[in-house]
Structure formats: structure tokens, C-alpha cells
Coordinates of C-alpha atoms in Angstrom, one line a residue:
M263 CA -88.9 50.7 -76.3
V264 CA -90.0 53.9 -74.7
D265 CA -87.3 55.9 -73.0
W266 CA -89.2 57.0 -69.9
T267 CA -86.3 59.1 -68.6
A268 CA -86.1 61.2 -71.7
L269 CA -89.9 61.5 -71.9
W270 CA -89.9 62.8 -68.3
D271 CA -87.1 65.2 -68.9
G272 CA -88.6 66.4 -72.2
Y273 CA -92.2 66.9 -71.2
A274 CA -93.2 66.2 -67.6
W275 CA -90.4 68.1 -65.7
P276 CA -90.8 71.3 -67.8
G277 CA -94.5 71.1 -67.3
I278 CA -94.2 70.8 -63.5
I279 CA -91.8 73.8 -63.5
I280 CA -94.3 75.9 -65.5
V281 CA -97.2 74.9 -63.2
A282 CA -95.0 75.8 -60.1
Q283 CA -94.2 79.2 -61.7
I284 CA -97.9 79.9 -62.3
V285 CA -98.8 79.0 -58.7
A286 CA -95.9 81.2 -57.5
I287 CA -97.6 84.1 -59.4
L288 CA -101.3 83.4 -58.7
V289 CA -101.1 82.8 -54.9
P290 CA -99.4 86.1 -54.0
L291 CA -101.7 87.9 -56.6
L292 CA -104.9 86.5 -55.0
L293 CA -103.6 87.4 -51.5
S294 CA -102.8 90.9 -52.9
V295 CA -106.3 91.2 -54.3
A296 CA -107.8 90.2 -50.9
Y297 CA -105.7 92.7 -48.9
L298 CA -106.1 95.5 -51.5
T299 CA -109.8 95.6 -50.4
Y300 CA -108.6 95.9 -46.8
A301 CA -106.1 98.6 -47.8
E302 CA -108.8 100.5 -49.7
R303 CA -111.1 100.6 -46.7
K304 CA -108.3 101.6 -44.4
V305 CA -107.0 104.4 -46.7
I306 CA -110.5 105.8 -47.3
A307 CA -111.3 105.6 -43.6
A308 CA -108.1 107.5 -42.8
I309 CA -108.9 110.2 -45.3
Q310 CA -112.4 110.5 -43.8
L311 CA -111.1 110.4 -40.2
R312 CA -112.6 107.0 -39.5
K313 CA -111.1 103.7 -38.3
G314 CA -112.1 101.3 -41.0
P315 CA -112.1 97.5 -40.5
N316 CA -110.9 96.9 -36.9
V317 CA -112.9 94.1 -35.4
V318 CA -112.2 90.8 -37.3
G319 CA -108.7 89.8 -36.2
P320 CA -105.9 92.1 -35.0
F321 CA -106.3 95.5 -36.6
G322 CA -109.1 94.0 -38.8
L323 CA -106.6 92.0 -40.8
L324 CA -108.9 89.0 -41.1
Q325 CA -111.7 91.1 -42.6
P326 CA -111.0 90.0 -46.2
I327 CA -111.0 86.4 -45.2
A328 CA -114.4 86.9 -43.5
D329 CA -115.8 88.6 -46.6
A330 CA -114.6 85.7 -48.8
V331 CA -116.2 83.1 -46.6
K332 CA -119.5 85.0 -46.5
L333 CA -119.6 85.3 -50.3
L334 CA -118.6 81.7 -50.7
F335 CA -121.5 80.3 -48.7
K336 CA -124.2 82.7 -50.0
E337 CA -126.9 81.4 -52.4
T338 CA -126.3 81.9 -56.1
I339 CA -129.4 83.5 -57.6
L340 CA -130.1 83.3 -61.3
P341 CA -132.8 85.7 -62.6
A342 CA -135.7 83.9 -64.3
G343 CA -135.3 85.9 -67.5
A344 CA -131.5 85.8 -67.7
N345 CA -129.5 84.0 -70.4
K346 CA -127.9 81.7 -67.9
V347 CA -124.9 80.5 -69.9
V348 CA -123.8 84.1 -70.7
F349 CA -124.8 85.3 -67.3
L350 CA -122.4 82.8 -65.6
A351 CA -119.7 83.2 -68.2
A352 CA -119.3 86.9 -67.7
P353 CA -117.8 86.9 -64.2
I354 CA -115.5 84.0 -65.2
L355 CA -114.3 85.9 -68.2
T356 CA -113.6 89.0 -66.1
F357 CA -111.7 87.0 -63.5
V358 CA -109.6 85.1 -66.0
L359 CA -108.6 88.2 -67.9
G360 CA -107.5 89.7 -64.6
L361 CA -105.1 86.8 -64.2
I362 CA -103.7 85.8 -67.6
G363 CA -102.1 89.3 -68.2
W364 CA -99.5 88.5 -65.5
A365 CA -97.9 85.9 -67.8
V366 CA -95.7 88.6 -69.5
I367 CA -95.1 90.8 -66.5
P368 CA -91.3 90.9 -65.6
F369 CA -91.0 91.1 -61.8
D370 CA -87.2 91.3 -62.0
E371 CA -84.6 90.7 -64.6
G372 CA -85.3 87.2 -65.9
W373 CA -88.3 86.8 -63.5
V374 CA -91.0 86.4 -66.1
L375 CA -93.2 83.5 -67.1
A376 CA -93.4 84.3 -70.8
D377 CA -90.7 86.7 -72.1
I378 CA -92.4 87.2 -75.5
N379 CA -91.3 89.9 -78.0
V380 CA -94.7 91.5 -78.2
G381 CA -95.5 91.6 -74.5
I382 CA -96.9 95.1 -74.5
L383 CA -99.4 94.2 -77.3
Y384 CA -100.4 91.2 -75.4
L385 CA -101.2 93.3 -72.3
F386 CA -103.1 95.9 -74.4
A387 CA -105.2 93.1 -76.0
I388 CA -106.0 91.6 -72.5
S389 CA -107.1 95.0 -71.2
S390 CA -109.2 95.6 -74.3
L391 CA -111.1 92.4 -73.8
G392 CA -112.2 93.4 -70.3
V393 CA -115.2 95.3 -71.8
Y394 CA -116.7 92.0 -73.0
G395 CA -117.3 90.7 -69.4
V396 CA -119.2 93.9 -68.6
I397 CA -121.3 93.8 -71.8
M398 CA -122.1 90.1 -71.3
A399 CA -123.2 90.7 -67.7
G400 CA -125.3 93.7 -68.6
W401 CA -127.1 92.0 -71.5
A402 CA -127.5 88.6 -70.0
S403 CA -129.2 89.9 -66.8
N404 CA -132.3 90.9 -68.8
S405 CA -132.6 94.0 -66.6
K406 CA -132.8 97.6 -67.5
Y407 CA -130.1 99.0 -65.2
P408 CA -127.4 96.5 -65.9
F409 CA -128.1 96.9 -69.7
L410 CA -127.7 100.7 -69.4
S411 CA -124.5 100.1 -67.5
A412 CA -123.2 97.8 -70.2
L413 CA -123.8 100.5 -72.9
R414 CA -122.0 103.1 -70.7
S415 CA -119.1 100.9 -70.1
A416 CA -118.6 99.9 -73.7
A417 CA -118.4 103.5 -74.9
Q418 CA -116.2 104.5 -71.9
M419 CA -113.6 101.7 -72.2
V420 CA -113.3 102.0 -76.0
S421 CA -112.9 105.8 -75.8
Y422 CA -110.0 105.6 -73.3
E423 CA -108.3 102.7 -75.0
V424 CA -107.6 105.0 -78.0
S425 CA -105.6 107.5 -75.9
M426 CA -103.9 104.6 -74.0
G427 CA -102.8 103.1 -77.3
F428 CA -101.1 106.4 -78.3
V429 CA -99.4 106.7 -74.9
I430 CA -98.0 103.2 -75.4
V431 CA -96.8 104.2 -78.9
T432 CA -94.8 107.1 -77.4
V433 CA -93.0 104.7 -75.1
L434 CA -92.3 102.2 -77.9
I435 CA -90.8 105.0 -80.1
C436 CA -88.4 105.7 -77.2
V437 CA -87.5 102.1 -76.7
G438 CA -87.6 100.5 -80.2
S439 CA -89.0 97.2 -78.8
L440 CA -92.3 95.7 -77.7
N441 CA -90.6 93.5 -75.1
L442 CA -91.5 94.5 -71.5
T443 CA -88.0 93.6 -70.2
D444 CA -86.4 95.9 -72.9
I445 CA -88.8 98.7 -71.9
V446 CA -87.6 98.5 -68.3
L447 CA -83.9 98.3 -69.2
A448 CA -84.3 101.3 -71.5
Q449 CA -85.1 103.3 -68.3
K450 CA -81.8 102.5 -66.6
D451 CA -80.6 106.1 -66.8
L452 CA -83.9 108.0 -66.7
W453 CA -87.5 106.8 -66.0
F454 CA -89.9 107.7 -68.8
A455 CA -92.2 109.4 -66.3
V456 CA -89.8 112.4 -66.5
P457 CA -89.5 113.1 -70.2
L458 CA -93.0 111.8 -70.9
L459 CA -94.7 113.3 -67.9
P460 CA -97.9 114.5 -69.7
M461 CA -98.3 110.9 -71.2
F462 CA -97.7 109.5 -67.7
V463 CA -100.6 111.6 -66.4
V464 CA -102.8 110.7 -69.4
F465 CA -102.0 107.0 -69.0
F466 CA -102.8 107.0 -65.2
I467 CA -106.2 108.7 -65.7
S468 CA -107.0 106.4 -68.7
I469 CA -106.4 103.3 -66.6
L470 CA -108.8 104.7 -64.0
A471 CA -111.4 104.9 -66.7
E472 CA -110.4 101.5 -68.2
T473 CA -110.9 99.8 -64.8
N474 CA -114.2 101.6 -64.1
R475 CA -112.7 103.2 -61.0
S476 CA -113.8 106.5 -59.4
P477 CA -114.2 109.2 -60.7
F478 CA -115.0 107.3 -63.8
D479 CA -117.1 104.5 -62.2
L480 CA -120.2 105.3 -64.3
A481 CA -120.7 101.6 -65.1
E482 CA -121.3 101.1 -61.4
G483 CA -123.0 104.4 -60.7
E484 CA -125.0 103.6 -57.5
S485 CA -126.7 107.0 -57.5
E486 CA -128.1 106.6 -61.0
I487 CA -128.3 102.8 -61.9
V488 CA -128.4 101.1 -58.5
A489 CA -125.3 98.9 -58.8
G490 CA -124.6 98.8 -62.6
F491 CA -123.8 95.7 -64.6
F492 CA -123.5 93.3 -61.5
L493 CA -126.8 94.3 -60.0
E494 CA -128.3 90.8 -60.5
Y495 CA -125.2 89.0 -59.3
S496 CA -124.7 87.4 -55.9
S497 CA -122.5 84.9 -54.0
L498 CA -119.5 83.5 -56.0
S499 CA -120.4 85.1 -59.3
F500 CA -120.3 88.5 -57.6
A501 CA -117.0 87.6 -55.9
L502 CA -115.5 86.8 -59.3
F503 CA -116.4 90.2 -60.6
F504 CA -114.9 91.8 -57.5
L505 CA -111.7 89.8 -57.7
G506 CA -111.4 90.5 -61.4
E507 CA -111.8 94.2 -60.9
Y508 CA -109.1 94.4 -58.2
A509 CA -106.7 92.0 -60.1
N510 CA -107.1 94.3 -63.1
M511 CA -106.3 97.3 -60.9
I512 CA -103.0 95.6 -59.8
L513 CA -102.2 94.6 -63.4
M514 CA -102.7 98.1 -64.7
S515 CA -100.6 99.5 -61.8
A516 CA -97.8 97.0 -62.7
M517 CA -98.1 98.1 -66.4
T518 CA -97.7 101.8 -65.3
T519 CA -94.6 100.8 -63.3
I520 CA -93.1 99.0 -66.3
L521 CA -93.8 101.7 -68.8
F522 CA -93.0 104.8 -66.8
L523 CA -91.4 104.1 -63.4
G524 CA -88.5 101.8 -64.3
G525 CA -90.0 98.5 -63.3
W526 CA -87.7 96.7 -60.9
L527 CA -84.9 99.3 -61.3
P528 CA -83.9 101.3 -58.1
I529 CA -84.4 105.0 -57.8
V530 CA -80.7 105.5 -58.2
D531 CA -78.2 102.8 -58.9
V532 CA -76.0 103.4 -55.8
A533 CA -75.8 101.9 -52.3
P534 CA -77.9 101.3 -50.3
F535 CA -80.7 101.6 -53.0
N536 CA -79.2 98.9 -55.2
W537 CA -79.0 96.5 -52.3
I538 CA -82.7 96.1 -52.3
P539 CA -83.9 93.2 -54.5
G540 CA -85.6 94.3 -57.8
I541 CA -88.8 92.5 -57.0
V542 CA -89.2 94.6 -53.9
W543 CA -88.7 97.8 -55.9
F544 CA -91.3 96.5 -58.4
A545 CA -93.8 95.7 -55.7
G546 CA -93.3 99.0 -53.9
K547 CA -93.8 101.1 -57.1
T548 CA -96.9 99.1 -58.0
A549 CA -98.3 99.6 -54.4
L550 CA -97.6 103.4 -54.8
V551 CA -99.7 103.5 -58.0
L552 CA -102.4 101.5 -56.3
F553 CA -102.4 104.1 -53.4
F554 CA -103.2 106.8 -55.9
F555 CA -106.1 104.7 -57.2
L556 CA -107.5 104.7 -53.6
W557 CA -106.7 108.3 -53.0
V558 CA -108.5 109.4 -56.1
R559 CA -111.6 107.4 -55.1
A560 CA -111.7 109.1 -51.7
T561 CA -111.1 112.6 -53.1
F562 CA -112.9 113.2 -56.4
P563 CA -116.6 113.2 -57.2
R564 CA -118.0 111.1 -60.1
Y565 CA -117.9 112.7 -63.5
R566 CA -121.0 113.3 -65.5
Y567 CA -121.1 111.1 -68.7
D568 CA -120.8 114.0 -71.1
Q569 CA -117.7 115.2 -69.1
L570 CA -116.2 111.7 -69.3
M571 CA -116.6 111.6 -73.1
R572 CA -115.4 115.1 -73.6
L573 CA -112.2 114.4 -71.6
G574 CA -111.5 111.3 -73.6
W575 CA -112.1 112.5 -77.1
K576 CA -111.5 116.3 -77.0
V577 CA -108.6 116.4 -74.5
F578 CA -106.7 113.1 -74.2
L579 CA -106.9 112.0 -77.8
P580 CA -105.5 115.2 -79.4
L581 CA -102.9 115.5 -76.6
S582 CA -101.7 112.0 -77.0
L583 CA -101.6 112.2 -80.8
F584 CA -99.6 115.4 -80.6
W585 CA -97.2 113.8 -78.2
V586 CA -96.7 110.9 -80.5
V587 CA -95.7 113.3 -83.3
L588 CA -93.5 115.4 -81.0
T589 CA -91.7 112.3 -79.6
A590 CA -91.1 110.8 -83.1
G591 CA -89.8 114.2 -84.3
V592 CA -87.4 114.6 -81.3
V593 CA -86.1 111.0 -81.6
V594 CA -85.4 111.4 -85.4
A595 CA -84.1 115.0 -85.2
F596 CA -81.5 114.2 -82.5
D597 CA -80.7 110.7 -83.9
L598 CA -82.0 109.0 -80.7
V599 CA -83.4 106.0 -82.5
P600 CA -82.7 102.9 -80.4
R601 CA -80.3 100.4 -81.9
S602 CA -81.1 96.7 -81.5

């Protein structure tokens, strides 16, 4: 006879809890993505002495909702010469990759969906896969400009992943663990942004290039290749690219917060700072990194492609490799090897 109570307790109830946790992450994330577009327009408008969105709703707060409704009801156009399966799969892949990375992000101590021991490798793998969505979109469109954009993006993202990897290695040498919670707790006394300041700067610039953001937005260079890899996209497929890019921005900002800014830890562990919940500290630091994303876009002109490649291979790669050797030498020389 089947013990339905044991079956429920063993399978159904844990499944419901996991689904509820996923929903609790995805709903605020999608709202954050929507209002990041609003924040971006407001920040850039303030820098350029404009008002930004101010018509739809009070202070323009309903503008992201209006944009979403408009994109949802537009017609989806498939180019006649496109490979339709790959063409439609590309935005879905980009959007999904922007979401699944959040499975290992610790929002507070114990607040993580999957507390795996190789969380940082999982995140690095997810960020590396982002290039496939761009390449698929550029190739499947059967159009010259998107294809050129896909070639640019592939070289750009691969180039900056190398320096990102070395930066992550310097952090792992200091921590002795690949678990993201352990990385945050290792910064209880001092955030890694202080002793690893050059790597913090290299990592931030590298994630700008990894997410195809200004001044490294050559994959979407409007002045040269019209709109880049999503030139032929419209309606919901364009919206998925848009959501994926901004979700990836938030993910990379959260990754920066965990690696260098102490995650959910307060600035100093004294009152009143330690009264603020950890998740509020985590959200605030992530928002600060995102603000720099927007600030850079409004301030710096786009790099030429040769400048982009020179920075990645001739500056960041040697610097990050040198810092790996220096960090390892200091840790061994002063017997600072973390004990598990």
C-alpha cells in the first residue's frame, strides 16, 4: 500500500518549496530589470540636463510597463532567409542564461537557492555561454550587419573572459574556496576591493565588455552596423534580448558585490550599520555597481575595435596574470593560506 503522506513529505512538499523559492527570486529580478531601464533613462537624462521619462504615470514610473505592453503586442517578423529555429532560439537562450545564474547567488547568510561548493565556477560558465546567444542571432538572421556584429562580439567576449578568469583566481587564492558564501564571509574584516583594488577595477571594466555595455558596445554599434546582432528582431524576441542583457547586468553587478564588496556584510559591524538586514546591504551595493554601469554609458565615447582588443590582450591580461603571481607569493610568504 502506498504511503501517500510519506510520498508527499518526501517529494511534493520539497518541490513546492523550491518552486516558491524560484518565484521569490524571479519576480523581484524581472521587476528590477524593468525598472533598471527606467533608472538608466533617468540617470542619463540627469547627466545630460534633461527630464527623462515623466509622462506615463507619476514621475514616469509606469513607462517600463508601457514599453512591455507595446513590445508584447507588436508583430513578430521572421526574415525570409533566416534559419527560423536558431533565430528564435537565440533570444530565449540569452534570456534563460540571464536568469539561471541567480541559483547560486547568496542574498544573505543562508539565503541561497543552491549553495554548491563550485558556485563561482558555475557563474563563470554561465557568463561564458552568453556569447552563444549573440553568435546564433547574428548568423541565423542571414544579414550582413548582424553577422559582422556576431564576429565582433565573439572575439570581444572571449578576450575579456581571460582577464576575468585571472581576477577570479586572485580572489580564490585569498579565500581558499569556490563557494560564494565562503567568499563573502572571508571579507568580514576587510573587503577584497581594498587589497585587490587593481583587480577590482579590471573586473569592473571586463564585465562592461562581457555584457556589451558602453564604451564596449561594439556588438551593437549603431553608428557602424545599424543595430548589431538584433537588427532583424522585433516584438517579443527583441524584448527577450533586452531583458536578458539587463538581467545579465544585474547578475554581473551582484557577482562584483560578492567578490569584492563583501556581499551582504555591512560597511562596519557596529550599530547602527549592523541593524540593517543583510539583503538590504546586498541590494544597495549591487545598485551602486549598476549606477556605475549607467554613469559610464553617459560619460565615455565608444572604443574603436583595435583599442578594445589592445586593452584586453596587452593591458588587462598581463596585469591580471602578474597580480595572480603577486597574490600567490604574498599569501605563501606570509603564511596567509586559508585553513578549511
